[in-house]
């Protein structure tokens, strides 16, 4: 899976300089045509050209019947073209065991399970339905310290 942009991705020179640095490091692929980009990415050029043409039609119509994207701002039609590989990842889990303020794991009746403590991403309900980026660090550190202290006492 790739993110693809064209020369109109930004008007800011600092963005362009940064992108060219990524090209030099091999993290972004640059090509003068979609066919060349397909070749460099080992993709079928017909499929890539079709996908970009479909996307551009969606931008023109401000309607994306396939993926239902709401943000359709710029077509991809001015070389050079840029691509970067994308991967799917889980950055944080929101589910897990429920704990109390002493990091004791709670059973289904909300009672502490003796000698069982938890901290970090194995715990659930700390952040609600989502979390702000970076909030898992203090979560792990603070609750980890509490869990360690409580476990040593017990």
PDB file of C-alpha atoms in Angstrom:
ATOM      1  CA  UNK A   1       0.000   0.000   0.000  1.00  0.00           C
ATOM      2  CA  UNK A   2       1.349   3.420  -0.941  1.00  0.00           C
ATOM      3  CA  UNK A   3       0.541   7.072  -0.430  1.00  0.00           C
ATOM      4  CA  UNK A   4       0.977   8.899  -3.717  1.00  0.00           C
ATOM      5  CA  UNK A   5       1.234  12.641  -4.289  1.00  0.00           C
ATOM      6  CA  UNK A   6       2.199  14.895  -7.148  1.00  0.00           C
ATOM      7  CA  UNK A   7       4.163  18.118  -7.478  1.00  0.00           C
ATOM      8  CA  UNK A   8       1.232  20.124  -6.091  1.00  0.00           C
ATOM      9  CA  UNK A   9       1.357  18.445  -2.664  1.00  0.00           C
ATOM     10  CA  UNK A  10       2.633  21.654  -1.061  1.00  0.00           C
ATOM     11  CA  UNK A  11       3.605  25.178  -1.966  1.00  0.00           C
ATOM     12  CA  UNK A  12       5.968  25.483   0.997  1.00  0.00           C
ATOM     13  CA  UNK A  13       9.645  25.256   0.077  1.00  0.00           C
ATOM     14  CA  UNK A  14      10.514  23.675   3.437  1.00  0.00           C
ATOM     15  CA  UNK A  15       8.060  20.828   2.664  1.00  0.00           C
ATOM     16  CA  UNK A  16       9.677  20.329  -0.734  1.00  0.00           C
ATOM     17  CA  UNK A  17      13.181  20.336   0.749  1.00  0.00           C
ATOM     18  CA  UNK A  18      12.109  17.800   3.382  1.00  0.00           C
ATOM     19  CA  UNK A  19      10.536  15.570   0.717  1.00  0.00           C
ATOM     20  CA  UNK A  20      13.638  15.684  -1.458  1.00  0.00           C
ATOM     21  CA  UNK A  21      15.666  14.623   1.579  1.00  0.00           C
ATOM     22  CA  UNK A  22      13.358  11.622   2.009  1.00  0.00           C
ATOM     23  CA  UNK A  23      13.849  10.787  -1.680  1.00  0.00           C
ATOM     24  CA  UNK A  24      17.627  10.876  -1.193  1.00  0.00           C
ATOM     25  CA  UNK A  25      17.308   8.581   1.858  1.00  0.00           C
ATOM     26  CA  UNK A  26      15.195   6.115  -0.143  1.00  0.00           C
ATOM     27  CA  UNK A  27      12.091   6.560   2.019  1.00  0.00           C
ATOM     28  CA  UNK A  28      10.137   8.206  -0.805  1.00  0.00           C
ATOM     29  CA  UNK A  29      10.151   7.209  -4.470  1.00  0.00           C
ATOM     30  CA  UNK A  30      10.092   9.976  -7.103  1.00  0.00           C
ATOM     31  CA  UNK A  31       9.179   9.536 -10.776  1.00  0.00           C
ATOM     32  CA  UNK A  32       8.437  11.739 -13.774  1.00  0.00           C
ATOM     33  CA  UNK A  33       5.420   9.662 -14.849  1.00  0.00           C
ATOM     34  CA  UNK A  34       2.922   7.279 -13.311  1.00  0.00           C
ATOM     35  CA  UNK A  35       4.255   4.504 -15.552  1.00  0.00           C
ATOM     36  CA  UNK A  36       7.768   5.081 -14.199  1.00  0.00           C
ATOM     37  CA  UNK A  37       6.420   5.210 -10.644  1.00  0.00           C
ATOM     38  CA  UNK A  38       4.639   1.886 -11.208  1.00  0.00           C
ATOM     39  CA  UNK A  39       7.863   0.348 -12.513  1.00  0.00           C
ATOM     40  CA  UNK A  40       9.883   1.618  -9.534  1.00  0.00           C
ATOM     41  CA  UNK A  41       7.262   0.252  -7.109  1.00  0.00           C
ATOM     42  CA  UNK A  42       6.879  -3.032  -9.000  1.00  0.00           C
ATOM     43  CA  UNK A  43       3.188  -2.318  -9.637  1.00  0.00           C
ATOM     44  CA  UNK A  44       1.075  -2.933 -12.721  1.00  0.00           C
ATOM     45  CA  UNK A  45       1.123   0.429 -14.571  1.00  0.00           C
ATOM     46  CA  UNK A  46      -2.394  -0.088 -15.936  1.00  0.00           C
ATOM     47  CA  UNK A  47      -3.779  -0.646 -12.447  1.00  0.00           C
ATOM     48  CA  UNK A  48      -1.912   2.339 -11.009  1.00  0.00           C
ATOM     49  CA  UNK A  49      -3.045   4.656 -13.830  1.00  0.00           C
ATOM     50  CA  UNK A  50      -6.619   3.412 -13.433  1.00  0.00           C
ATOM     51  CA  UNK A  51      -6.578   3.940  -9.669  1.00  0.00           C
ATOM     52  CA  UNK A  52      -5.210   7.487 -10.036  1.00  0.00           C
ATOM     53  CA  UNK A  53      -7.736   8.298 -12.787  1.00  0.00           C
ATOM     54  CA  UNK A  54     -10.566   7.018 -10.572  1.00  0.00           C
ATOM     55  CA  UNK A  55      -9.292   9.124  -7.682  1.00  0.00           C
ATOM     56  CA  UNK A  56      -9.019  12.224  -9.884  1.00  0.00           C
ATOM     57  CA  UNK A  57     -12.614  11.734 -11.081  1.00  0.00           C
ATOM     58  CA  UNK A  58     -13.706  11.513  -7.448  1.00  0.00           C
ATOM     59  CA  UNK A  59     -11.923  14.801  -6.713  1.00  0.00           C
ATOM     60  CA  UNK A  60     -13.623  16.467  -9.684  1.00  0.00           C
ATOM     61  CA  UNK A  61     -17.052  15.176  -8.624  1.00  0.00           C
ATOM     62  CA  UNK A  62     -16.380  15.665  -4.894  1.00  0.00           C
ATOM     63  CA  UNK A  63     -17.805  12.184  -4.467  1.00  0.00           C
ATOM     64  CA  UNK A  64     -15.916   8.989  -3.681  1.00  0.00           C
ATOM     65  CA  UNK A  65     -18.293   6.082  -4.313  1.00  0.00           C
ATOM     66  CA  UNK A  66     -15.674   3.413  -3.588  1.00  0.00           C
ATOM     67  CA  UNK A  67     -14.017   4.517  -0.321  1.00  0.00           C
ATOM     68  CA  UNK A  68     -16.401   7.302   0.761  1.00  0.00           C
ATOM     69  CA  UNK A  69     -13.564   9.735   1.506  1.00  0.00           C
ATOM     70  CA  UNK A  70     -14.785  13.131   2.658  1.00  0.00           C
ATOM     71  CA  UNK A  71     -11.586  15.060   1.990  1.00  0.00           C
ATOM     72  CA  UNK A  72     -11.062  15.255  -1.766  1.00  0.00           C
ATOM     73  CA  UNK A  73      -8.907  18.331  -2.334  1.00  0.00           C
ATOM     74  CA  UNK A  74      -6.221  17.834  -4.972  1.00  0.00           C
ATOM     75  CA  UNK A  75      -6.024  15.670  -8.035  1.00  0.00           C
ATOM     76  CA  UNK A  76      -2.822  13.741  -8.660  1.00  0.00           C
ATOM     77  CA  UNK A  77      -1.858  14.874 -12.150  1.00  0.00           C
ATOM     78  CA  UNK A  78       1.262  17.102 -12.113  1.00  0.00           C
ATOM     79  CA  UNK A  79       4.633  15.330 -12.278  1.00  0.00           C
ATOM     80  CA  UNK A  80       6.874  14.541 -10.629  1.00  0.00           C
ATOM     81  CA  UNK A  81       4.996  11.934  -8.619  1.00  0.00           C
ATOM     82  CA  UNK A  82       5.980  10.739  -5.167  1.00  0.00           C
ATOM     83  CA  UNK A  83       5.155   7.524  -3.335  1.00  0.00           C
ATOM     84  CA  UNK A  84       5.863   6.220   0.115  1.00  0.00           C
ATOM     85  CA  UNK A  85       5.022   2.796   1.461  1.00  0.00           C
ATOM     86  CA  UNK A  86       2.331   2.634   4.115  1.00  0.00           C
ATOM     87  CA  UNK A  87       1.736  -0.090   6.640  1.00  0.00           C
ATOM     88  CA  UNK A  88      -1.071  -0.778   9.030  1.00  0.00           C
ATOM     89  CA  UNK A  89      -0.149  -0.770  12.687  1.00  0.00           C
ATOM     90  CA  UNK A  90      -1.764  -0.772  16.094  1.00  0.00           C
ATOM     91  CA  UNK A  91      -0.397   2.161  18.033  1.00  0.00           C
ATOM     92  CA  UNK A  92      -2.232   1.525  21.281  1.00  0.00           C
ATOM     93  CA  UNK A  93      -4.791  -0.868  22.675  1.00  0.00           C
ATOM     94  CA  UNK A  94      -7.783   0.542  24.495  1.00  0.00           C
ATOM     95  CA  UNK A  95      -9.178  -2.692  25.863  1.00  0.00           C
ATOM     96  CA  UNK A  96      -7.734  -4.849  28.572  1.00  0.00           C
ATOM     97  CA  UNK A  97      -8.081  -5.769  32.199  1.00  0.00           C
ATOM     98  CA  UNK A  98      -9.701  -3.284  34.549  1.00  0.00           C
ATOM     99  CA  UNK A  99      -7.587  -1.955  37.412  1.00  0.00           C
ATOM    100  CA  UNK A 100      -8.182   0.231  40.446  1.00  0.00           C
ATOM    101  CA  UNK A 101      -6.098   3.178  41.687  1.00  0.00           C
ATOM    102  CA  UNK A 102      -3.614   0.717  43.252  1.00  0.00           C
ATOM    103  CA  UNK A 103      -3.257  -1.080  39.874  1.00  0.00           C
ATOM    104  CA  UNK A 104      -4.885  -4.210  41.276  1.00  0.00           C
ATOM    105  CA  UNK A 105      -6.628  -6.198  38.543  1.00  0.00           C
ATOM    106  CA  UNK A 106     -10.371  -6.351  39.186  1.00  0.00           C
ATOM    107  CA  UNK A 107     -12.597  -9.369  38.675  1.00  0.00           C
ATOM    108  CA  UNK A 108     -16.042  -9.258  37.050  1.00  0.00           C
ATOM    109  CA  UNK A 109     -17.545  -8.076  40.362  1.00  0.00           C
ATOM    110  CA  UNK A 110     -15.056  -5.162  40.459  1.00  0.00           C
ATOM    111  CA  UNK A 111     -13.175  -6.737  43.373  1.00  0.00           C
ATOM    112  CA  UNK A 112      -9.334  -6.864  43.451  1.00  0.00           C
ATOM    113  CA  UNK A 113      -7.766 -10.175  42.530  1.00  0.00           C
ATOM    114  CA  UNK A 114      -5.162 -10.873  45.243  1.00  0.00           C
ATOM    115  CA  UNK A 115      -1.512 -10.411  44.210  1.00  0.00           C
ATOM    116  CA  UNK A 116      -2.366  -9.485  40.599  1.00  0.00           C
ATOM    117  CA  UNK A 117      -1.314  -6.050  39.336  1.00  0.00           C
ATOM    118  CA  UNK A 118      -1.262  -4.535  35.858  1.00  0.00           C
ATOM    119  CA  UNK A 119      -0.019  -1.404  34.117  1.00  0.00           C
ATOM    120  CA  UNK A 120       0.398  -0.041  30.610  1.00  0.00           C
ATOM    121  CA  UNK A 121      -1.380  -1.314  27.545  1.00  0.00           C
ATOM    122  CA  UNK A 122      -2.739  -4.490  29.150  1.00  0.00           C
ATOM    123  CA  UNK A 123      -5.116  -2.287  31.129  1.00  0.00           C
ATOM    124  CA  UNK A 124      -8.406  -0.975  29.795  1.00  0.00           C
ATOM    125  CA  UNK A 125     -10.688   1.940  30.475  1.00  0.00           C
ATOM    126  CA  UNK A 126      -7.917   4.377  31.341  1.00  0.00           C
ATOM    127  CA  UNK A 127      -8.320   6.578  28.240  1.00  0.00           C
ATOM    128  CA  UNK A 128     -11.953   6.027  27.273  1.00  0.00           C
ATOM    129  CA  UNK A 129     -12.735   5.569  23.573  1.00  0.00           C
ATOM    130  CA  UNK A 130      -9.435   7.033  22.340  1.00  0.00           C
ATOM    131  CA  UNK A 131      -6.251   8.554  23.672  1.00  0.00           C
ATOM    132  CA  UNK A 132      -4.099  11.539  22.907  1.00  0.00           C
ATOM    133  CA  UNK A 133      -0.749  10.749  21.350  1.00  0.00           C
ATOM    134  CA  UNK A 134       1.945  10.362  23.985  1.00  0.00           C
ATOM    135  CA  UNK A 135      -0.464   9.624  26.828  1.00  0.00           C
ATOM    136  CA  UNK A 136       0.586   5.990  26.996  1.00  0.00           C
ATOM    137  CA  UNK A 137       4.061   6.958  28.227  1.00  0.00           C
ATOM    138  CA  UNK A 138       2.933   8.483  31.526  1.00  0.00           C
ATOM    139  CA  UNK A 139       0.316   5.726  31.757  1.00  0.00           C
ATOM    140  CA  UNK A 140       3.054   3.073  31.658  1.00  0.00           C
ATOM    141  CA  UNK A 141       5.453   4.985  33.905  1.00  0.00           C
ATOM    142  CA  UNK A 142       2.994   6.120  36.585  1.00  0.00           C
ATOM    143  CA  UNK A 143       0.941   2.949  36.774  1.00  0.00           C
ATOM    144  CA  UNK A 144       4.059   0.821  36.355  1.00  0.00           C
ATOM    145  CA  UNK A 145       5.628   2.459  39.397  1.00  0.00           C
ATOM    146  CA  UNK A 146       2.438   2.044  41.408  1.00  0.00           C
ATOM    147  CA  UNK A 147       2.152  -1.621  40.339  1.00  0.00           C
ATOM    148  CA  UNK A 148       5.780  -2.288  41.281  1.00  0.00           C
ATOM    149  CA  UNK A 149       5.391  -0.635  44.668  1.00  0.00           C
ATOM    150  CA  UNK A 150       2.132  -2.468  45.386  1.00  0.00           C
ATOM    151  CA  UNK A 151       3.538  -5.827  44.269  1.00  0.00           C
ATOM    152  CA  UNK A 152       6.594  -5.353  46.530  1.00  0.00           C
ATOM    153  CA  UNK A 153       4.295  -4.641  49.492  1.00  0.00           C
ATOM    154  CA  UNK A 154       2.274  -7.774  48.867  1.00  0.00           C
TER     155      UNK A 154
END
